[in-house]
């Protein structure tokens, strides 16, 4: 298994370009199922999860042609309604094909995604919503089987804000009979990006970006061309990387308005920044202050930035209280950071980070995508050498991480069996 070897060697300097958003690309790829025409997606990140979703689409018969950062998907050859366990188990976001397959084919059989390191990750809200739309759903032998000759529009209130739940039902509703109104919908920018793409395909969606989304069903969708939005979590991770190394870095090709809560927190912690329309310049700080953080749905502080901020707060003066309200087990980075000298006390959903600690290099283990990112940040600031094992977690969601870090002066190299470009897309002609 691959590992990173990182030498803490001072401030990062330069400019880094953010790639397309993994959490926008995955629903956008699933949306291609809704039409027999071609959907052309640009700015797709070269990450393992995108490769896995493309493999899943090919498995059900979609045409998938990938070049560097783009893909052309065609649904004319769609022939299977089964998303099998061997693929779904590697990426739980595969659940995003459920709604589109059911809407397009009237039947879908998707392996239950199961939990992951950060929590149980149920999909009950997805299924309850589809049943409200007239789907007949049975769960057996680890699979969800959903049937509906044609879904019917319905008013749906999500008991909890769910990002992929909102995306799944929004996609299913585009081809339903009548109007669907989603209440307590997710406001995330990735939901808006998907809605904009669906509208370009002929869907009739209003209210995206608010908690009430109205979808008027249509008979069919046509092809379109859509550019994936920049990855706001990757951008936030680079901001923290600059700050934790007291560097001078411009994070480019991002949308600062997607990170208001994170920018506010960093500024209040003492990180000097200049915000442009598609970039943020971080300058060296002269001491960081502890900040209390509570993760909540957008537009509040994102759970996907919690681990990175935890690493940064080990370098702030004072004690930071970090509360994780979204997932039940998202502090696994704490024990690994402690191996590097961090002082973090976890008590249920809250972690108390005592700042001002010297970090020293150590052998640590990645446990999930964002926890792994926090270990990279800590390693950049640590004295000495850090080895991060199981970095396949990072390859799932960060494109070209070591190349981008090396360009900023980071001393990082990959070691292990896989070649570093393994997740770069090969040209796949279906
Ligand atoms: C999306 O996951 C993201 N993944 C996650 O990013 C992100 O952390 C999460 O939203 C929250 O922002 C993708 O977009 C592919 P949820 P999702 O449904 O949709 C509960 C990353 O690191 N819930 O919004 O699976 C759930 O347990 C990943 O890039 C139910 O109870 O998250 C959680 O407590 C990690 N029943 C809360 O809702 C359901 O049916 C929010 O989950 C669905 C969710």
CSV table of C-alpha atoms and ligand atoms in Angstrom, one decimal:
chain,number,residue,atom,x,y,z
A,1,UNK,CA,0.0,0.0,0.0
A,2,UNK,CA,1.2,3.5,-0.8
A,3,UNK,CA,2.5,5.9,1.8
A,4,UNK,CA,3.6,9.5,1.9
A,5,UNK,CA,6.9,10.5,3.5
A,6,UNK,CA,6.9,14.2,4.4
A,7,UNK,CA,9.7,16.2,5.9
A,8,UNK,CA,8.6,19.4,7.7
A,9,UNK,CA,10.7,22.0,6.1
A,10,UNK,CA,9.2,25.4,6.6
A,11,UNK,CA,6.7,27.7,4.9
A,12,UNK,CA,4.9,26.9,1.7
A,13,UNK,CA,5.2,29.5,-1.0
A,14,UNK,CA,3.6,30.1,-4.4
A,15,UNK,CA,0.3,29.5,-6.2
A,16,UNK,CA,-1.8,26.4,-6.2
A,17,UNK,CA,-4.7,25.7,-8.6
A,18,UNK,CA,-7.7,24.0,-7.1
A,19,UNK,CA,-9.2,21.1,-9.1
A,20,UNK,CA,-12.9,20.3,-9.7
A,21,UNK,CA,-15.0,19.3,-6.8
A,22,UNK,CA,-15.2,15.6,-6.1
A,23,UNK,CA,-18.6,16.1,-4.3
A,24,UNK,CA,-20.0,17.9,-7.3
A,25,UNK,CA,-18.5,15.5,-9.9
A,26,UNK,CA,-20.1,12.4,-8.4
A,27,UNK,CA,-23.7,13.5,-8.7
A,28,UNK,CA,-23.0,15.1,-12.0
A,29,UNK,CA,-21.7,11.8,-13.4
A,30,UNK,CA,-24.8,10.0,-12.0
A,31,UNK,CA,-27.0,12.6,-13.7
A,32,UNK,CA,-25.8,11.3,-17.1
A,33,UNK,CA,-28.0,8.2,-16.5
A,34,UNK,CA,-31.1,10.4,-16.9
A,35,UNK,CA,-30.7,11.0,-20.7
A,36,UNK,CA,-29.9,8.8,-23.7
A,37,UNK,CA,-28.0,11.8,-25.2
A,38,UNK,CA,-24.4,12.8,-24.4
A,39,UNK,CA,-23.5,14.7,-21.2
A,40,UNK,CA,-20.1,16.3,-21.4
A,41,UNK,CA,-18.5,17.2,-18.1
A,42,UNK,CA,-15.5,19.4,-17.7
A,43,UNK,CA,-13.0,20.1,-14.9
A,44,UNK,CA,-13.5,16.6,-13.4
A,45,UNK,CA,-10.9,16.0,-10.7
A,46,UNK,CA,-8.4,13.1,-11.3
A,47,UNK,CA,-9.4,11.3,-8.1
A,48,UNK,CA,-10.2,7.7,-7.4
A,49,UNK,CA,-13.8,8.3,-6.5
A,50,UNK,CA,-14.4,9.8,-10.0
A,51,UNK,CA,-12.7,6.7,-11.6
A,52,UNK,CA,-14.9,4.4,-9.4
A,53,UNK,CA,-18.1,6.3,-10.5
A,54,UNK,CA,-17.1,6.0,-14.1
A,55,UNK,CA,-16.5,2.3,-13.7
A,56,UNK,CA,-19.9,1.9,-12.1
A,57,UNK,CA,-21.5,3.8,-15.1
A,58,UNK,CA,-19.7,1.6,-17.5
A,59,UNK,CA,-20.9,-1.5,-15.6
A,60,UNK,CA,-24.5,-0.5,-16.2
A,61,UNK,CA,-23.9,0.1,-19.9
A,62,UNK,CA,-23.3,3.8,-20.1
A,63,UNK,CA,-20.8,5.0,-22.6
A,64,UNK,CA,-17.8,6.7,-20.8
A,65,UNK,CA,-15.1,8.5,-22.7
A,66,UNK,CA,-12.6,10.2,-20.4
A,67,UNK,CA,-9.7,12.5,-21.3
A,68,UNK,CA,-7.6,14.4,-18.9
A,69,UNK,CA,-10.1,16.5,-17.0
A,70,UNK,CA,-13.2,15.8,-19.0
A,71,UNK,CA,-15.7,13.0,-19.7
A,72,UNK,CA,-18.4,12.4,-22.3
A,73,UNK,CA,-21.1,10.1,-21.1
A,74,UNK,CA,-23.8,8.6,-23.2
A,75,UNK,CA,-26.9,6.8,-22.0
A,76,UNK,CA,-28.0,5.3,-25.2
A,77,UNK,CA,-26.5,1.9,-24.4
A,78,UNK,CA,-27.7,1.7,-20.8
A,79,UNK,CA,-28.6,-2.0,-20.2
A,80,UNK,CA,-28.4,-2.8,-16.5
A,81,UNK,CA,-30.2,-1.5,-13.4
A,82,UNK,CA,-27.8,-3.2,-11.0
A,83,UNK,CA,-25.1,-1.3,-9.0
A,84,UNK,CA,-23.1,-4.3,-7.6
A,85,UNK,CA,-21.6,-4.7,-4.2
A,86,UNK,CA,-18.0,-4.9,-5.4
A,87,UNK,CA,-18.1,-1.3,-6.7
A,88,UNK,CA,-20.5,0.2,-4.2
A,89,UNK,CA,-18.5,-1.1,-1.2
A,90,UNK,CA,-15.5,1.0,-2.3
A,91,UNK,CA,-17.5,4.2,-2.6
A,92,UNK,CA,-20.8,4.8,-0.7
A,93,UNK,CA,-21.6,7.8,-2.9
A,94,UNK,CA,-22.6,5.1,-5.5
A,95,UNK,CA,-26.1,5.5,-3.9
A,96,UNK,CA,-26.4,8.5,-6.2
A,97,UNK,CA,-27.2,6.2,-9.1
A,98,UNK,CA,-30.4,4.9,-7.3
A,99,UNK,CA,-32.6,7.9,-8.2
A,100,UNK,CA,-31.5,8.3,-11.8
A,101,UNK,CA,-31.7,4.6,-12.6
A,102,UNK,CA,-35.2,4.4,-11.1
A,103,UNK,CA,-36.4,7.4,-12.9
A,104,UNK,CA,-34.9,6.4,-16.3
A,105,UNK,CA,-35.6,2.6,-16.2
A,106,UNK,CA,-38.4,2.1,-13.6
A,107,UNK,CA,-36.2,-0.2,-11.6
A,108,UNK,CA,-33.0,-0.1,-9.7
A,109,UNK,CA,-31.0,-2.6,-7.6
A,110,UNK,CA,-28.3,-1.0,-5.6
A,111,UNK,CA,-26.1,-2.6,-3.0
A,112,UNK,CA,-26.6,-1.0,0.4
A,113,UNK,CA,-23.5,1.3,0.8
A,114,UNK,CA,-22.9,0.3,4.4
A,115,UNK,CA,-21.1,2.6,6.8
A,116,UNK,CA,-17.6,3.9,6.7
A,117,UNK,CA,-15.0,5.1,9.2
A,118,UNK,CA,-16.8,8.3,10.1
A,119,UNK,CA,-20.2,6.8,10.8
A,120,UNK,CA,-23.1,4.5,10.0
A,121,UNK,CA,-24.1,6.6,7.0
A,122,UNK,CA,-27.7,5.4,6.6
A,123,UNK,CA,-29.7,6.1,3.5
A,124,UNK,CA,-33.2,5.8,5.1
A,125,UNK,CA,-34.1,9.4,4.1
A,126,UNK,CA,-33.3,8.7,0.4
A,127,UNK,CA,-35.6,5.6,0.5
A,128,UNK,CA,-38.5,7.3,2.4
A,129,UNK,CA,-38.5,10.1,-0.2
A,130,UNK,CA,-38.6,7.7,-3.1
A,131,UNK,CA,-41.5,5.8,-1.4
A,132,UNK,CA,-43.4,9.1,-1.1
A,133,UNK,CA,-43.0,9.4,-4.9
A,134,UNK,CA,-44.6,6.0,-5.4
A,135,UNK,CA,-41.6,3.7,-5.5
A,136,UNK,CA,-41.9,0.2,-4.1
A,137,UNK,CA,-38.8,-0.5,-2.2
A,138,UNK,CA,-37.5,-3.8,-0.7
A,139,UNK,CA,-34.2,-4.4,1.1
A,140,UNK,CA,-32.8,-7.9,0.9
A,141,UNK,CA,-29.5,-9.7,0.8
A,142,UNK,CA,-27.7,-6.4,1.2
A,143,UNK,CA,-29.4,-4.8,-1.7
A,144,UNK,CA,-32.0,-2.1,-2.2
A,145,UNK,CA,-34.5,-2.9,-4.9
A,146,UNK,CA,-36.7,0.0,-6.1
A,147,UNK,CA,-39.5,-0.2,-8.7
A,148,UNK,CA,-41.8,2.4,-10.1
A,149,UNK,CA,-43.4,2.5,-13.6
A,150,UNK,CA,-43.1,6.3,-13.3
A,151,UNK,CA,-42.4,8.3,-10.1
A,152,UNK,CA,-45.0,10.8,-9.0
A,153,UNK,CA,-44.1,14.3,-7.9
A,154,UNK,CA,-44.8,14.8,-4.1
A,155,UNK,CA,-44.1,17.2,-1.3
A,156,UNK,CA,-41.2,15.8,0.7
A,157,UNK,CA,-39.7,17.1,4.0
A,158,UNK,CA,-36.3,15.6,4.9
A,159,UNK,CA,-36.1,14.9,8.7
A,160,UNK,CA,-32.4,15.8,8.5
A,161,UNK,CA,-30.5,17.9,6.0
A,162,UNK,CA,-28.9,15.3,3.7
A,163,UNK,CA,-26.6,16.4,0.8
A,164,UNK,CA,-26.7,13.2,-1.4
A,165,UNK,CA,-30.3,12.6,-0.3
A,166,UNK,CA,-31.3,16.0,-1.7
A,167,UNK,CA,-29.3,15.3,-4.9
A,168,UNK,CA,-30.7,11.8,-5.3
A,169,UNK,CA,-34.3,12.9,-5.0
A,170,UNK,CA,-33.8,16.0,-7.1
A,171,UNK,CA,-32.4,13.8,-10.0
A,172,UNK,CA,-35.3,11.3,-9.6
A,173,UNK,CA,-37.9,14.1,-9.6
A,174,UNK,CA,-36.7,15.6,-12.9
A,175,UNK,CA,-38.6,12.7,-14.8
A,176,UNK,CA,-41.5,12.3,-12.4
A,177,UNK,CA,-45.1,12.9,-13.2
A,178,UNK,CA,-46.0,16.3,-11.7
A,179,UNK,CA,-44.2,18.6,-9.2
A,180,UNK,CA,-41.9,17.6,-6.3
A,181,UNK,CA,-41.2,20.1,-3.5
A,182,UNK,CA,-38.2,19.3,-1.3
A,183,UNK,CA,-38.4,21.0,2.2
A,184,UNK,CA,-35.4,21.1,4.5
A,185,UNK,CA,-33.2,20.5,1.4
A,186,UNK,CA,-29.4,20.8,1.5
A,187,UNK,CA,-28.1,24.3,0.5
A,188,UNK,CA,-24.6,23.1,-0.4
A,189,UNK,CA,-23.0,24.6,-3.5
A,190,UNK,CA,-22.6,21.1,-5.0
A,191,UNK,CA,-26.4,20.7,-4.9
A,192,UNK,CA,-26.7,24.0,-6.8
A,193,UNK,CA,-24.1,22.9,-9.4
A,194,UNK,CA,-26.1,19.7,-10.0
A,195,UNK,CA,-29.4,21.6,-10.3
A,196,UNK,CA,-27.8,24.0,-12.8
A,197,UNK,CA,-26.5,21.0,-14.9
A,198,UNK,CA,-29.9,19.3,-14.8
A,199,UNK,CA,-31.6,22.5,-15.9
A,200,UNK,CA,-29.1,22.7,-18.8
A,201,UNK,CA,-30.4,19.2,-19.7
A,202,UNK,CA,-34.0,20.4,-19.8
A,203,UNK,CA,-35.1,19.9,-16.2
A,204,UNK,CA,-37.3,22.5,-14.5
A,205,UNK,CA,-35.7,23.1,-11.1
A,206,UNK,CA,-36.1,26.2,-9.0
A,207,UNK,CA,-34.9,27.1,-5.4
A,208,UNK,CA,-31.6,25.4,-5.5
A,209,UNK,CA,-29.4,26.9,-2.9
A,210,UNK,CA,-32.4,27.4,-0.6
A,211,UNK,CA,-34.0,24.9,1.8
A,212,UNK,CA,-37.0,24.6,-0.6
A,213,UNK,CA,-36.4,23.1,-4.0
A,214,UNK,CA,-39.2,22.8,-6.6
A,215,UNK,CA,-38.8,20.3,-9.4
A,216,UNK,CA,-41.4,20.1,-12.2
A,217,UNK,CA,-41.2,16.7,-13.9
A,218,UNK,CA,-40.6,16.5,-17.7
A,219,UNK,CA,-40.9,13.7,-20.2
A,220,UNK,CA,-37.2,13.5,-21.0
A,221,UNK,CA,-33.9,15.2,-20.6
A,222,UNK,CA,-31.4,16.0,-23.4
A,223,UNK,CA,-27.6,16.2,-23.4
A,224,UNK,CA,-25.6,19.2,-22.2
A,225,UNK,CA,-22.1,20.4,-21.5
A,226,UNK,CA,-21.3,21.4,-17.9
A,227,UNK,CA,-18.1,22.6,-16.1
A,228,UNK,CA,-17.7,21.1,-12.6
A,229,UNK,CA,-17.4,23.7,-9.8
A,230,UNK,CA,-14.1,24.1,-8.0
A,231,UNK,CA,-13.5,21.9,-4.9
A,232,UNK,CA,-14.2,24.2,-1.9
A,233,UNK,CA,-12.8,21.6,0.6
A,234,UNK,CA,-9.6,21.2,-1.4
A,235,UNK,CA,-9.4,25.0,-1.4
A,236,UNK,CA,-9.9,25.2,2.4
A,237,UNK,CA,-7.3,22.5,2.9
A,238,UNK,CA,-4.7,24.6,1.0
A,239,UNK,CA,-5.6,27.6,3.1
A,240,UNK,CA,-4.9,25.6,6.2
A,241,UNK,CA,-1.7,24.2,4.7
A,242,UNK,CA,-0.4,27.8,4.1
A,243,UNK,CA,-1.4,28.9,7.6
A,244,UNK,CA,0.0,25.9,9.5
A,245,UNK,CA,3.4,26.4,7.8
A,246,UNK,CA,3.3,30.2,8.1
A,247,UNK,CA,3.6,30.3,4.3
A,248,UNK,CA,2.7,32.8,1.6
A,249,UNK,CA,0.3,31.0,-0.8
A,250,UNK,CA,-2.3,32.1,-3.3
A,251,UNK,CA,-5.0,29.5,-3.7
A,252,UNK,CA,-6.3,29.9,-7.2
A,253,UNK,CA,-9.4,28.8,-9.3
A,254,UNK,CA,-11.6,28.7,-6.2
A,255,UNK,CA,-14.9,30.4,-5.2
A,256,UNK,CA,-14.3,32.2,-1.9
A,257,UNK,CA,-18.1,32.7,-1.5
A,258,UNK,CA,-18.4,28.9,-1.0
A,259,UNK,CA,-16.1,29.1,2.1
A,260,UNK,CA,-17.4,32.1,4.0
A,261,UNK,CA,-17.5,30.3,7.4
A,262,UNK,CA,-14.0,28.9,6.9
A,263,UNK,CA,-12.6,32.2,5.9
A,264,UNK,CA,-14.2,33.9,8.8
A,265,UNK,CA,-12.8,31.4,11.2
A,266,UNK,CA,-9.3,31.6,9.8
A,267,UNK,CA,-9.3,35.4,9.9
A,268,UNK,CA,-10.5,35.4,13.5
A,269,UNK,CA,-7.7,32.9,14.3
A,270,UNK,CA,-5.2,35.5,13.0
A,271,UNK,CA,-4.5,34.3,9.5
A,272,UNK,CA,-3.8,37.3,7.2
A,273,UNK,CA,-5.7,36.9,3.9
A,274,UNK,CA,-6.7,38.9,0.8
A,275,UNK,CA,-9.8,37.6,-0.9
A,276,UNK,CA,-10.2,38.0,-4.7
A,277,UNK,CA,-13.1,36.9,-6.9
A,278,UNK,CA,-11.6,33.4,-7.7
A,279,UNK,CA,-8.6,33.3,-5.3
A,280,UNK,CA,-7.4,33.8,-1.7
A,281,UNK,CA,-3.9,35.0,-0.8
A,282,UNK,CA,-2.7,33.7,2.5
A,283,UNK,CA,0.3,35.6,4.1
A,284,UNK,CA,2.5,34.5,7.0
A,285,UNK,CA,0.8,35.0,10.4
A,286,UNK,CA,2.4,36.3,13.6
A,287,UNK,CA,0.7,33.9,16.0
A,288,UNK,CA,-2.6,32.1,15.8
A,289,UNK,CA,-5.4,32.3,18.4
A,290,UNK,CA,-7.6,29.3,19.4
A,291,UNK,CA,-11.1,29.3,18.0
A,292,UNK,CA,-14.2,27.3,18.9
A,293,UNK,CA,-15.7,25.5,15.9
A,294,UNK,CA,-19.1,23.8,15.5
A,295,UNK,CA,-19.7,21.9,12.3
A,296,UNK,CA,-23.1,22.3,10.7
A,297,UNK,CA,-24.8,22.1,7.3
A,298,UNK,CA,-24.0,24.8,4.7
A,299,UNK,CA,-23.5,27.7,4.9
A,300,UNK,CA,-22.1,27.1,8.4
A,301,UNK,CA,-18.7,25.5,9.1
A,302,UNK,CA,-18.4,22.4,7.0
A,303,UNK,CA,-17.7,19.0,8.6
A,304,UNK,CA,-15.3,18.2,5.7
A,305,UNK,CA,-13.0,21.0,7.1
A,306,UNK,CA,-13.1,19.9,10.7
A,307,UNK,CA,-10.1,17.6,10.7
A,308,UNK,CA,-8.0,20.2,8.9
A,309,UNK,CA,-8.9,22.9,11.3
A,310,UNK,CA,-8.2,20.6,14.3
A,311,UNK,CA,-4.6,20.2,12.9
A,312,UNK,CA,-4.2,24.0,12.5
A,313,UNK,CA,-5.5,24.7,16.1
A,314,UNK,CA,-2.7,22.6,17.6
A,315,UNK,CA,-0.5,25.5,16.6
A,316,UNK,CA,-2.8,28.3,18.0
A,317,UNK,CA,-2.3,29.7,21.5
A,318,UNK,CA,-5.0,28.7,23.8
A,319,UNK,CA,-7.6,25.9,23.9
A,320,UNK,CA,-10.0,25.3,21.0
A,321,UNK,CA,-13.3,23.4,21.4
A,322,UNK,CA,-14.3,21.6,18.3
A,323,UNK,CA,-17.8,20.1,18.1
A,324,UNK,CA,-18.7,17.7,15.3
A,325,UNK,CA,-22.5,17.7,14.9
A,326,UNK,CA,-22.8,15.8,11.5
A,327,UNK,CA,-21.0,12.5,11.9
A,328,UNK,CA,-20.7,10.3,15.0
A,329,UNK,CA,-17.1,9.3,14.6
A,330,UNK,CA,-15.1,12.0,12.9
A,331,UNK,CA,-12.2,12.5,15.3
A,332,UNK,CA,-10.1,9.6,14.3
A,333,UNK,CA,-7.3,12.0,13.3
A,334,UNK,CA,-7.0,13.0,16.9
A,335,UNK,CA,-5.2,9.8,18.0
A,336,UNK,CA,-2.9,10.0,15.0
A,337,UNK,CA,-2.1,13.7,15.6
A,338,UNK,CA,-1.4,12.8,19.2
A,339,UNK,CA,1.4,10.5,18.0
A,340,UNK,CA,3.0,13.7,16.6
A,341,UNK,CA,2.7,15.5,19.9
A,342,UNK,CA,-0.7,17.1,19.6
A,343,UNK,CA,-2.8,17.5,22.8
A,344,UNK,CA,-6.4,16.7,21.9
A,345,UNK,CA,-9.0,15.3,24.4
A,346,UNK,CA,-12.0,13.8,22.6
A,347,UNK,CA,-15.2,13.4,24.5
A,348,UNK,CA,-18.1,12.2,22.3
A,349,UNK,CA,-18.8,14.8,19.7
A,350,UNK,CA,-16.4,17.4,21.1
A,351,UNK,CA,-12.6,17.6,20.9
A,352,UNK,CA,-10.6,20.0,23.1
A,353,UNK,CA,-7.4,21.1,21.4
A,354,UNK,CA,-4.6,22.5,23.5
A,355,UNK,CA,-2.6,24.7,21.2
A,356,UNK,CA,1.0,25.8,21.2
A,357,UNK,CA,2.3,22.2,20.8
A,358,UNK,CA,5.5,21.4,19.0
A,359,UNK,CA,4.7,18.7,16.4
A,360,UNK,CA,7.3,16.0,15.7
A,361,UNK,CA,7.4,13.6,12.8
A,362,UNK,CA,6.1,10.1,13.4
A,363,UNK,CA,4.6,7.0,11.6
A,364,UNK,CA,0.8,7.6,11.4
A,365,UNK,CA,-2.1,6.0,9.6
A,366,UNK,CA,-4.8,7.6,7.4
A,367,UNK,CA,-8.3,6.5,8.5
A,368,UNK,CA,-10.6,8.5,6.2
A,369,UNK,CA,-10.3,11.1,3.5
A,370,UNK,CA,-10.3,14.3,5.5
A,371,UNK,CA,-8.5,12.8,8.6
A,372,UNK,CA,-5.7,12.0,6.2
A,373,UNK,CA,-5.5,15.6,5.0
A,374,UNK,CA,-5.1,16.7,8.6
A,375,UNK,CA,-2.1,14.4,8.9
A,376,UNK,CA,-0.5,15.9,5.9
A,377,UNK,CA,-1.0,19.4,7.3
A,378,UNK,CA,0.5,18.4,10.7
A,379,UNK,CA,3.5,16.7,8.9
A,380,UNK,CA,4.2,19.9,7.0
A,381,UNK,CA,4.5,21.8,10.3
A,382,UNK,CA,6.3,19.0,12.2
A,383,UNK,CA,10.0,18.8,13.1
A,384,UNK,CA,11.5,15.8,11.2
A,385,UNK,CA,10.0,13.1,9.0
A,386,UNK,CA,6.4,11.7,9.0
A,387,UNK,CA,5.3,8.6,7.2
A,388,UNK,CA,1.5,8.5,6.5
A,389,UNK,CA,0.3,5.0,5.7
A,390,UNK,CA,-2.9,4.0,3.7
A,391,UNK,CA,-2.9,7.1,1.6
A,392,UNK,CA,-5.4,5.5,-0.7
A,393,UNK,CA,-7.9,7.5,1.4
A,394,UNK,CA,-6.3,10.7,0.1
A,395,UNK,CA,-6.2,9.5,-3.5
A,396,UNK,CA,-10.0,9.2,-3.3
A,397,UNK,CA,-10.5,12.9,-2.9
A,398,UNK,CA,-7.4,15.0,-3.6
A,399,UNK,CA,-6.1,15.3,-7.2
A,400,UNK,CA,-2.3,15.4,-7.7
A,401,UNK,CA,-1.7,16.2,-4.0
A,402,UNK,CA,2.0,15.5,-3.9
A,403,UNK,CA,2.7,17.3,-7.2
A,404,UNK,CA,0.9,20.4,-6.0
A,405,UNK,CA,2.6,20.3,-2.6
A,406,UNK,CA,6.1,19.9,-4.2
A,407,UNK,CA,5.4,22.9,-6.4
A,408,UNK,CA,4.8,25.0,-3.2
A,409,UNK,CA,8.1,23.8,-1.7
A,410,UNK,CA,6.7,20.9,0.3
A,411,UNK,CA,9.0,18.0,0.9
A,412,UNK,CA,6.8,15.1,0.1
A,413,UNK,CA,7.3,11.8,-1.8
A,414,UNK,CA,5.1,8.8,-2.4
A,415,UNK,CA,6.5,5.3,-1.7
A,416,UNK,CA,4.9,1.9,-2.1
A,417,UNK,CA,3.7,-0.4,-4.8
A,418,UNK,CA,1.4,1.8,-6.9
A,419,UNK,CA,2.6,4.2,-9.4
A,420,UNK,CA,1.5,7.7,-8.6
A,421,UNK,CA,-0.4,8.2,-11.8
A,422,UNK,CA,-2.5,5.0,-11.4
A,423,UNK,CA,-5.6,7.1,-10.8
A,424,UNK,CA,-5.0,9.2,-13.8
A,425,UNK,CA,-7.8,8.4,-16.3
A,426,UNK,CA,-6.9,6.2,-19.2
A,427,UNK,CA,-8.9,6.9,-22.4
A,428,UNK,CA,-11.9,4.6,-22.0
A,429,UNK,CA,-13.9,4.0,-25.1
A,430,UNK,CA,-17.1,2.1,-24.2
B,1,LIG,C1,-22.1,14.3,1.7
B,1,LIG,O1,-22.2,13.1,2.3
B,1,LIG,C2,-20.6,14.4,1.3
B,1,LIG,N1,-20.3,13.4,0.3
B,1,LIG,C3,-19.7,14.3,2.5
B,1,LIG,O2,-18.4,14.4,2.1
B,1,LIG,C4,-20.1,15.4,3.5
B,1,LIG,O3,-19.3,15.2,4.7
B,1,LIG,C5,-21.6,15.3,3.9
B,1,LIG,O4,-22.3,15.4,2.7
B,1,LIG,C6,-22.0,16.4,4.8
B,1,LIG,O5,-21.7,17.6,4.2
B,1,LIG,C7,-20.7,13.6,-1.0
B,1,LIG,O6,-21.2,14.6,-1.3
B,1,LIG,C8,-20.3,12.5,-1.9
B,1,LIG,P1,-25.5,13.6,4.5
B,1,LIG,P2,-23.7,12.5,2.6
B,1,LIG,O7,-26.5,12.7,3.9
B,1,LIG,O8,-24.6,13.0,1.6
B,1,LIG,C9,-27.5,11.6,8.2
B,1,LIG,C10,-16.1,13.9,2.0
B,1,LIG,O9,-15.2,13.9,2.9
B,1,LIG,N2,-28.3,10.8,7.2
B,1,LIG,O10,-25.5,15.1,4.2
B,1,LIG,O11,-23.6,11.0,2.7
B,1,LIG,C11,-26.1,11.2,8.2
B,1,LIG,O12,-25.8,10.0,9.0
B,1,LIG,C12,-17.4,13.3,2.3
B,1,LIG,O13,-15.9,14.4,0.9
B,1,LIG,C13,-29.4,10.0,7.7
B,1,LIG,O14,-29.6,9.8,8.9
B,1,LIG,O15,-24.0,13.1,4.0
B,1,LIG,C14,-25.4,12.4,8.7
B,1,LIG,O16,-25.4,12.4,10.1
B,1,LIG,C15,-17.5,12.7,3.7
B,1,LIG,N3,-30.1,9.3,6.8
B,1,LIG,C16,-26.3,13.6,8.2
B,1,LIG,O17,-27.5,13.0,7.9
B,1,LIG,C17,-29.9,9.5,5.4
B,1,LIG,O18,-30.7,8.9,4.6
B,1,LIG,C18,-25.7,14.3,7.0
B,1,LIG,O19,-25.4,13.3,6.0
B,1,LIG,C19,-28.9,10.3,5.0
B,1,LIG,C20,-28.1,11.0,5.9
